[in-house]
Amino acid sequence: MAGRHGQWFEYDWPLEGALARFGVDMALIDADRDLRPLLLYVNCTSRSERRQQLSSVERAVANALKDKVIKKLSALYVGYIEVDAQIQYYFYIHDDAELDGAEKMADRTPLLDCTAGAADEPDWLTYRTLLYPDAAKLQTEQNGEHIALMKKHGDCLTAVRRVTFTLYFPTEHIMIEFAQAARMAGFAYSDPVYSPERELAYGADIVRLSSLDKRAIDKLTTKAIYIASRYSGEFGEWSSQIIRRRGPLEQ
């Protein structure tokens, strides 16, 4: 989503065995990093051991702390990761004095266990490699939109069906090499695709049986994209017929 103060993008991605929600300001990828060489992270965790996610009140308290850090310390807010009942905010700051201010704010925050820490990071490694989405992460949100559209048209998302993934490559020879690698990874090669209007004109349709559960589709698009990246390829789209009732392959 785009906001007044940046170009925010949110996506789901596994982190240490759990599905986490990421948010990142993509507009900062070309920002000047020299003046803010320190990564500041502020972590907020629910005090309830039984809570599986932050309550609306806890989330409001955590967001208020984040806003206070931005306003009072002039910290540059770049993103967050939320998993279970915990959210961690990421900023870049000028010096250790701002860390001291963040630690005091965290200590005074009610209802949540909040801490702050910092690390030398003149290259903004956390922003560039942990938060900023690659092609596979970007695709997960498109998957969600596509699945929502299929559901709107009456699709039974839990039904297992043939799902086709189309990827594109610079030459026919490279495309064939990709198709062989995709077969080794569990996909079936279906058909070649030639699209002369594209910069990468030589495509391959690969197929897997799957439901339209978002996690399942995310895993498949991620696997296909990472295989294609080894062959200078890019992901095009995925498609499936609409299934309006349960079929014989449903699990």
mmCIF file of C-alpha atoms in Angstrom:
data_model
loop_
_atom_site.group_PDB
_atom_site.id
_atom_site.type_symbol
_atom_site.label_atom_id
_atom_site.label_comp_id
_atom_site.label_asym_id
_atom_site.label_seq_id
_atom_site.Cartn_x
_atom_site.Cartn_y
_atom_site.Cartn_z
ATOM 1 C CA MET A 1 0.000 0.000 0.000
ATOM 2 C CA ALA A 2 1.165 3.545 -0.646
ATOM 3 C CA GLY A 3 0.963 6.109 2.124
ATOM 4 C CA ARG A 4 1.616 9.816 2.518
ATOM 5 C CA HIS A 5 5.098 9.225 3.879
ATOM 6 C CA GLY A 6 6.343 6.348 1.753
ATOM 7 C CA GLN A 7 5.566 3.427 -0.428
ATOM 8 C CA TRP A 8 4.543 0.707 2.008
ATOM 9 C CA PHE A 9 4.311 -2.929 1.037
ATOM 10 C CA GLU A 10 3.082 -5.707 3.339
ATOM 11 C CA TYR A 11 3.465 -9.426 2.801
ATOM 12 C CA ASP A 12 3.432 -12.808 4.554
ATOM 13 C CA TRP A 13 6.666 -14.778 4.745
ATOM 14 C CA PRO A 14 7.953 -17.660 6.917
ATOM 15 C CA LEU A 15 10.433 -16.725 9.629
ATOM 16 C CA GLU A 16 12.100 -19.366 11.799
ATOM 17 C CA GLY A 17 9.289 -21.847 11.216
ATOM 18 C CA ALA A 18 6.416 -19.398 11.784
ATOM 19 C CA LEU A 19 4.426 -17.347 9.297
ATOM 20 C CA ALA A 20 5.239 -13.682 9.866
ATOM 21 C CA ARG A 21 3.753 -10.474 8.547
ATOM 22 C CA PHE A 22 6.308 -8.054 7.074
ATOM 23 C CA GLY A 23 5.925 -4.387 6.248
ATOM 24 C CA VAL A 24 8.522 -2.233 4.501
ATOM 25 C CA ASP A 25 8.797 1.267 3.055
ATOM 26 C CA MET A 26 10.037 0.460 -0.448
ATOM 27 C CA ALA A 27 10.606 4.126 -1.257
ATOM 28 C CA LEU A 28 13.799 4.110 0.835
ATOM 29 C CA ILE A 29 15.797 1.693 -1.309
ATOM 30 C CA ASP A 30 17.803 4.593 -2.825
ATOM 31 C CA ALA A 31 17.879 6.762 0.302
ATOM 32 C CA ASP A 32 21.121 8.362 1.524
ATOM 33 C CA ARG A 33 22.407 6.012 4.235
ATOM 34 C CA ASP A 34 25.452 7.950 5.398
ATOM 35 C CA LEU A 35 23.737 10.061 8.070
ATOM 36 C CA ARG A 36 21.924 7.147 9.744
ATOM 37 C CA PRO A 37 24.435 4.316 10.220
ATOM 38 C CA LEU A 38 22.706 2.674 13.204
ATOM 39 C CA LEU A 39 19.857 0.192 13.031
ATOM 40 C CA LEU A 40 17.367 0.687 15.869
ATOM 41 C CA TYR A 41 14.935 -2.107 16.634
ATOM 42 C CA VAL A 42 12.055 -1.819 19.087
ATOM 43 C CA ASN A 43 10.352 -5.039 20.140
ATOM 44 C CA CYS A 44 6.882 -5.243 21.713
ATOM 45 C CA THR A 45 5.556 -8.539 23.093
ATOM 46 C CA SER A 46 2.253 -9.392 24.756
ATOM 47 C CA ARG A 47 2.462 -10.224 28.437
ATOM 48 C CA SER A 48 -0.164 -12.939 28.016
ATOM 49 C CA GLU A 49 1.396 -16.357 27.400
ATOM 50 C CA ARG A 50 -1.864 -17.630 25.910
ATOM 51 C CA ARG A 51 -2.313 -14.868 23.364
ATOM 52 C CA GLN A 52 -1.578 -15.948 19.785
ATOM 53 C CA GLN A 53 -1.636 -12.442 18.376
ATOM 54 C CA LEU A 54 -1.664 -8.909 19.684
ATOM 55 C CA SER A 55 -5.043 -7.610 20.788
ATOM 56 C CA SER A 56 -6.380 -4.391 19.290
ATOM 57 C CA VAL A 57 -5.455 -2.534 22.487
ATOM 58 C CA GLU A 58 -1.928 -3.991 22.549
ATOM 59 C CA ARG A 59 -1.464 -3.168 18.871
ATOM 60 C CA ALA A 60 -2.539 0.438 19.520
ATOM 61 C CA VAL A 61 -0.028 0.720 22.383
ATOM 62 C CA ALA A 62 2.767 -0.700 20.212
ATOM 63 C CA ASN A 63 1.927 1.669 17.353
ATOM 64 C CA ALA A 64 1.884 4.611 19.752
ATOM 65 C CA LEU A 65 5.404 3.719 20.885
ATOM 66 C CA LYS A 66 6.535 3.459 17.252
ATOM 67 C CA ASP A 67 5.040 6.880 16.458
ATOM 68 C CA LYS A 68 6.705 8.390 19.533
ATOM 69 C CA VAL A 69 10.113 7.077 18.447
ATOM 70 C CA ILE A 70 9.618 8.611 15.003
ATOM 71 C CA LYS A 71 8.456 11.981 16.346
ATOM 72 C CA LYS A 72 10.734 12.522 19.332
ATOM 73 C CA LEU A 73 13.935 10.968 17.989
ATOM 74 C CA SER A 74 13.559 11.782 14.286
ATOM 75 C CA ALA A 75 14.196 8.089 13.657
ATOM 76 C CA LEU A 76 13.675 6.909 10.095
ATOM 77 C CA TYR A 77 11.056 4.154 10.220
ATOM 78 C CA VAL A 78 11.708 1.504 7.567
ATOM 79 C CA GLY A 79 9.586 -1.527 8.443
ATOM 80 C CA TYR A 80 8.287 -4.123 10.850
ATOM 81 C CA ILE A 81 7.939 -7.853 11.375
ATOM 82 C CA GLU A 82 4.981 -9.260 13.294
ATOM 83 C CA VAL A 83 4.830 -12.892 14.349
ATOM 84 C CA ASP A 84 2.395 -14.386 16.866
ATOM 85 C CA ALA A 85 1.876 -11.870 19.697
ATOM 86 C CA GLN A 86 5.019 -9.888 18.997
ATOM 87 C CA ILE A 87 5.932 -7.026 16.704
ATOM 88 C CA GLN A 88 9.361 -5.597 16.043
ATOM 89 C CA TYR A 89 9.816 -2.173 14.456
ATOM 90 C CA TYR A 90 12.952 -1.155 12.536
ATOM 91 C CA PHE A 91 14.436 2.330 12.229
ATOM 92 C CA TYR A 92 17.713 3.931 11.233
ATOM 93 C CA ILE A 93 19.160 6.553 13.571
ATOM 94 C CA HIS A 94 22.100 8.934 13.834
ATOM 95 C CA ASP A 95 23.826 7.961 17.099
ATOM 96 C CA ASP A 96 23.677 6.165 20.460
ATOM 97 C CA ALA A 97 21.901 9.092 22.136
ATOM 98 C CA GLU A 98 18.787 8.229 20.138
ATOM 99 C CA LEU A 99 19.082 4.608 21.307
ATOM 100 C CA ASP A 100 19.067 5.829 24.914
ATOM 101 C CA GLY A 101 15.861 7.753 24.222
ATOM 102 C CA ALA A 102 14.216 4.725 22.629
ATOM 103 C CA GLU A 103 15.161 2.511 25.590
ATOM 104 C CA LYS A 104 13.542 4.950 28.024
ATOM 105 C CA MET A 105 10.355 5.105 25.933
ATOM 106 C CA ALA A 106 10.203 1.308 25.737
ATOM 107 C CA ASP A 107 10.657 0.944 29.509
ATOM 108 C CA ARG A 108 7.755 3.317 30.155
ATOM 109 C CA THR A 109 5.341 1.601 27.751
ATOM 110 C CA PRO A 110 2.355 0.004 29.552
ATOM 111 C CA LEU A 111 0.624 -3.355 28.888
ATOM 112 C CA LEU A 112 3.462 -4.782 26.790
ATOM 113 C CA ASP A 113 7.015 -5.959 27.350
ATOM 114 C CA CYS A 114 9.006 -3.565 25.177
ATOM 115 C CA THR A 115 12.745 -3.375 24.580
ATOM 116 C CA ALA A 116 15.047 -1.445 22.265
ATOM 117 C CA GLY A 117 18.434 -2.233 20.800
ATOM 118 C CA ALA A 118 20.782 -1.049 18.095
ATOM 119 C CA ALA A 119 23.475 -2.322 15.753
ATOM 120 C CA ASP A 120 26.054 -0.687 13.497
ATOM 121 C CA GLU A 121 24.643 -1.034 10.000
ATOM 122 C CA PRO A 122 25.969 1.608 7.594
ATOM 123 C CA ASP A 123 24.947 -0.553 4.626
ATOM 124 C CA TRP A 124 21.343 -0.961 5.884
ATOM 125 C CA LEU A 125 21.658 -4.726 5.564
ATOM 126 C CA THR A 126 18.479 -5.498 7.521
ATOM 127 C CA TYR A 127 16.416 -3.226 5.323
ATOM 128 C CA ARG A 128 17.912 -4.473 2.072
ATOM 129 C CA THR A 129 17.995 -8.221 2.728
ATOM 130 C CA LEU A 130 15.438 -8.986 5.457
ATOM 131 C CA LEU A 131 12.654 -6.451 4.928
ATOM 132 C CA TYR A 132 12.832 -5.406 1.277
ATOM 133 C CA PRO A 133 10.929 -7.925 -0.858
ATOM 134 C CA ASP A 134 12.492 -9.897 -3.681
ATOM 135 C CA ALA A 135 10.447 -11.178 -6.627
ATOM 136 C CA ALA A 136 9.164 -14.185 -4.690
ATOM 137 C CA LYS A 137 7.939 -12.059 -1.788
ATOM 138 C CA LEU A 138 6.277 -9.569 -4.115
ATOM 139 C CA GLN A 139 4.493 -12.430 -5.844
ATOM 140 C CA THR A 140 2.870 -13.638 -2.604
ATOM 141 C CA GLU A 141 0.657 -10.553 -2.485
ATOM 142 C CA GLN A 142 -0.317 -10.983 -6.128
ATOM 143 C CA ASN A 143 -1.172 -14.572 -5.255
ATOM 144 C CA GLY A 144 -3.557 -13.334 -2.586
ATOM 145 C CA GLU A 145 -5.266 -10.971 -5.018
ATOM 146 C CA HIS A 146 -5.588 -13.700 -7.669
ATOM 147 C CA ILE A 147 -7.000 -16.197 -5.170
ATOM 148 C CA ALA A 148 -9.504 -13.612 -3.903
ATOM 149 C CA LEU A 149 -10.664 -13.039 -7.481
ATOM 150 C CA MET A 150 -11.064 -16.785 -8.047
ATOM 151 C CA LYS A 151 -13.137 -17.031 -4.871
ATOM 152 C CA LYS A 152 -15.299 -14.105 -5.972
ATOM 153 C CA HIS A 153 -16.112 -16.043 -9.139
ATOM 154 C CA GLY A 154 -17.280 -19.047 -7.121
ATOM 155 C CA ASP A 155 -14.136 -21.156 -6.967
ATOM 156 C CA CYS A 156 -13.921 -23.875 -4.315
ATOM 157 C CA LEU A 157 -10.437 -22.944 -3.124
ATOM 158 C CA THR A 158 -9.858 -26.188 -1.234
ATOM 159 C CA ALA A 159 -10.309 -28.325 -4.343
ATOM 160 C CA VAL A 160 -7.079 -29.749 -5.741
ATOM 161 C CA ARG A 161 -6.594 -29.014 -9.402
ATOM 162 C CA ARG A 162 -3.988 -28.479 -12.122
ATOM 163 C CA VAL A 163 -2.230 -25.137 -11.617
ATOM 164 C CA THR A 164 -0.040 -23.807 -14.435
ATOM 165 C CA PHE A 165 2.903 -21.492 -13.812
ATOM 166 C CA THR A 166 4.430 -19.558 -16.716
ATOM 167 C CA LEU A 167 8.004 -18.312 -16.565
ATOM 168 C CA TYR A 168 10.089 -16.532 -19.223
ATOM 169 C CA PHE A 169 13.735 -16.776 -20.329
ATOM 170 C CA PRO A 170 16.147 -15.074 -22.747
ATOM 171 C CA THR A 171 16.659 -18.060 -25.079
ATOM 172 C CA GLU A 172 14.928 -21.302 -25.947
ATOM 173 C CA HIS A 173 17.958 -23.306 -24.829
ATOM 174 C CA ILE A 174 17.920 -21.714 -21.371
ATOM 175 C CA MET A 175 14.171 -22.270 -21.137
ATOM 176 C CA ILE A 176 14.664 -25.992 -21.797
ATOM 177 C CA GLU A 177 17.355 -26.157 -19.095
ATOM 178 C CA PHE A 178 14.920 -24.531 -16.670
ATOM 179 C CA ALA A 179 12.186 -27.016 -17.598
ATOM 180 C CA GLN A 180 14.521 -29.883 -16.741
ATOM 181 C CA ALA A 181 15.376 -28.305 -13.373
ATOM 182 C CA ALA A 182 11.686 -27.689 -12.660
ATOM 183 C CA ARG A 183 10.919 -31.368 -13.309
ATOM 184 C CA MET A 184 13.614 -32.331 -10.817
ATOM 185 C CA ALA A 185 11.911 -30.041 -8.284
ATOM 186 C CA GLY A 186 8.522 -31.734 -8.675
ATOM 187 C CA PHE A 187 6.847 -29.755 -11.440
ATOM 188 C CA ALA A 188 5.679 -31.229 -14.737
ATOM 189 C CA TYR A 189 6.696 -29.468 -17.950
ATOM 190 C CA SER A 190 3.625 -28.725 -20.046
ATOM 191 C CA ASP A 191 4.240 -26.477 -23.052
ATOM 192 C CA PRO A 192 6.631 -23.898 -24.487
ATOM 193 C CA VAL A 193 5.361 -20.325 -24.781
ATOM 194 C CA TYR A 194 6.715 -17.798 -27.260
ATOM 195 C CA SER A 195 5.933 -14.129 -26.584
ATOM 196 C CA PRO A 196 7.973 -11.920 -28.961
ATOM 197 C CA GLU A 197 6.631 -8.748 -27.358
ATOM 198 C CA ARG A 198 8.421 -9.577 -24.095
ATOM 199 C CA GLU A 199 12.089 -8.849 -23.420
ATOM 200 C CA LEU A 200 12.387 -12.459 -22.249
ATOM 201 C CA ALA A 201 10.432 -14.071 -25.055
ATOM 202 C CA TYR A 202 10.861 -17.802 -24.407
ATOM 203 C CA GLY A 203 8.420 -19.124 -21.848
ATOM 204 C CA ALA A 204 7.690 -22.447 -20.234
ATOM 205 C CA ASP A 205 4.455 -23.667 -18.696
ATOM 206 C CA ILE A 206 5.102 -25.899 -15.692
ATOM 207 C CA VAL A 207 2.361 -27.636 -13.744
ATOM 208 C CA ARG A 208 1.602 -28.865 -10.229
ATOM 209 C CA LEU A 209 -1.515 -30.259 -8.609
ATOM 210 C CA SER A 210 -2.543 -27.968 -5.772
ATOM 211 C CA SER A 211 -5.455 -26.374 -3.998
ATOM 212 C CA LEU A 212 -5.664 -22.582 -4.005
ATOM 213 C CA ASP A 213 -4.728 -22.354 -0.358
ATOM 214 C CA LYS A 214 -2.536 -19.249 -0.288
ATOM 215 C CA ARG A 215 0.289 -20.877 1.639
ATOM 216 C CA ALA A 216 0.403 -23.724 -0.880
ATOM 217 C CA ILE A 217 0.445 -21.360 -3.864
ATOM 218 C CA ASP A 218 3.035 -19.124 -2.194
ATOM 219 C CA LYS A 219 5.353 -22.118 -1.743
ATOM 220 C CA LEU A 220 4.970 -23.103 -5.385
ATOM 221 C CA THR A 221 5.516 -19.633 -6.843
ATOM 222 C CA THR A 222 8.508 -19.117 -4.547
ATOM 223 C CA LYS A 223 10.051 -22.414 -5.626
ATOM 224 C CA ALA A 224 9.456 -21.668 -9.319
ATOM 225 C CA ILE A 225 10.868 -18.136 -9.049
ATOM 226 C CA TYR A 226 14.008 -19.257 -7.246
ATOM 227 C CA ILE A 227 14.640 -21.998 -9.805
ATOM 228 C CA ALA A 228 14.077 -19.544 -12.660
ATOM 229 C CA SER A 229 16.495 -17.047 -11.114
ATOM 230 C CA ARG A 230 19.305 -19.538 -11.697
ATOM 231 C CA TYR A 231 18.546 -19.333 -15.424
ATOM 232 C CA SER A 232 18.077 -15.544 -15.760
ATOM 233 C CA GLY A 233 14.323 -16.065 -15.877
ATOM 234 C CA GLU A 234 11.336 -14.202 -14.507
ATOM 235 C CA PHE A 235 7.891 -15.206 -13.327
ATOM 236 C CA GLY A 236 4.963 -14.351 -15.580
ATOM 237 C CA GLU A 237 1.700 -15.603 -14.114
ATOM 238 C CA TRP A 238 -0.146 -18.634 -12.838
ATOM 239 C CA SER A 239 -3.562 -19.880 -13.882
ATOM 240 C CA SER A 240 -6.142 -22.474 -12.970
ATOM 241 C CA GLN A 241 -9.626 -23.406 -14.052
ATOM 242 C CA ILE A 242 -12.423 -22.406 -11.700
ATOM 243 C CA ILE A 243 -13.777 -25.369 -9.732
ATOM 244 C CA ARG A 244 -17.197 -24.611 -8.304
ATOM 245 C CA ARG A 245 -17.616 -27.772 -6.273
ATOM 246 C CA ARG A 246 -15.474 -30.431 -4.730
ATOM 247 C CA GLY A 247 -13.695 -32.661 -7.175
ATOM 248 C CA PRO A 248 -12.279 -36.171 -6.868
ATOM 249 C CA LEU A 249 -8.763 -34.894 -6.143
ATOM 250 C CA GLU A 250 -9.724 -32.787 -3.116
ATOM 251 C CA GLN A 251 -7.794 -33.584 0.017
#
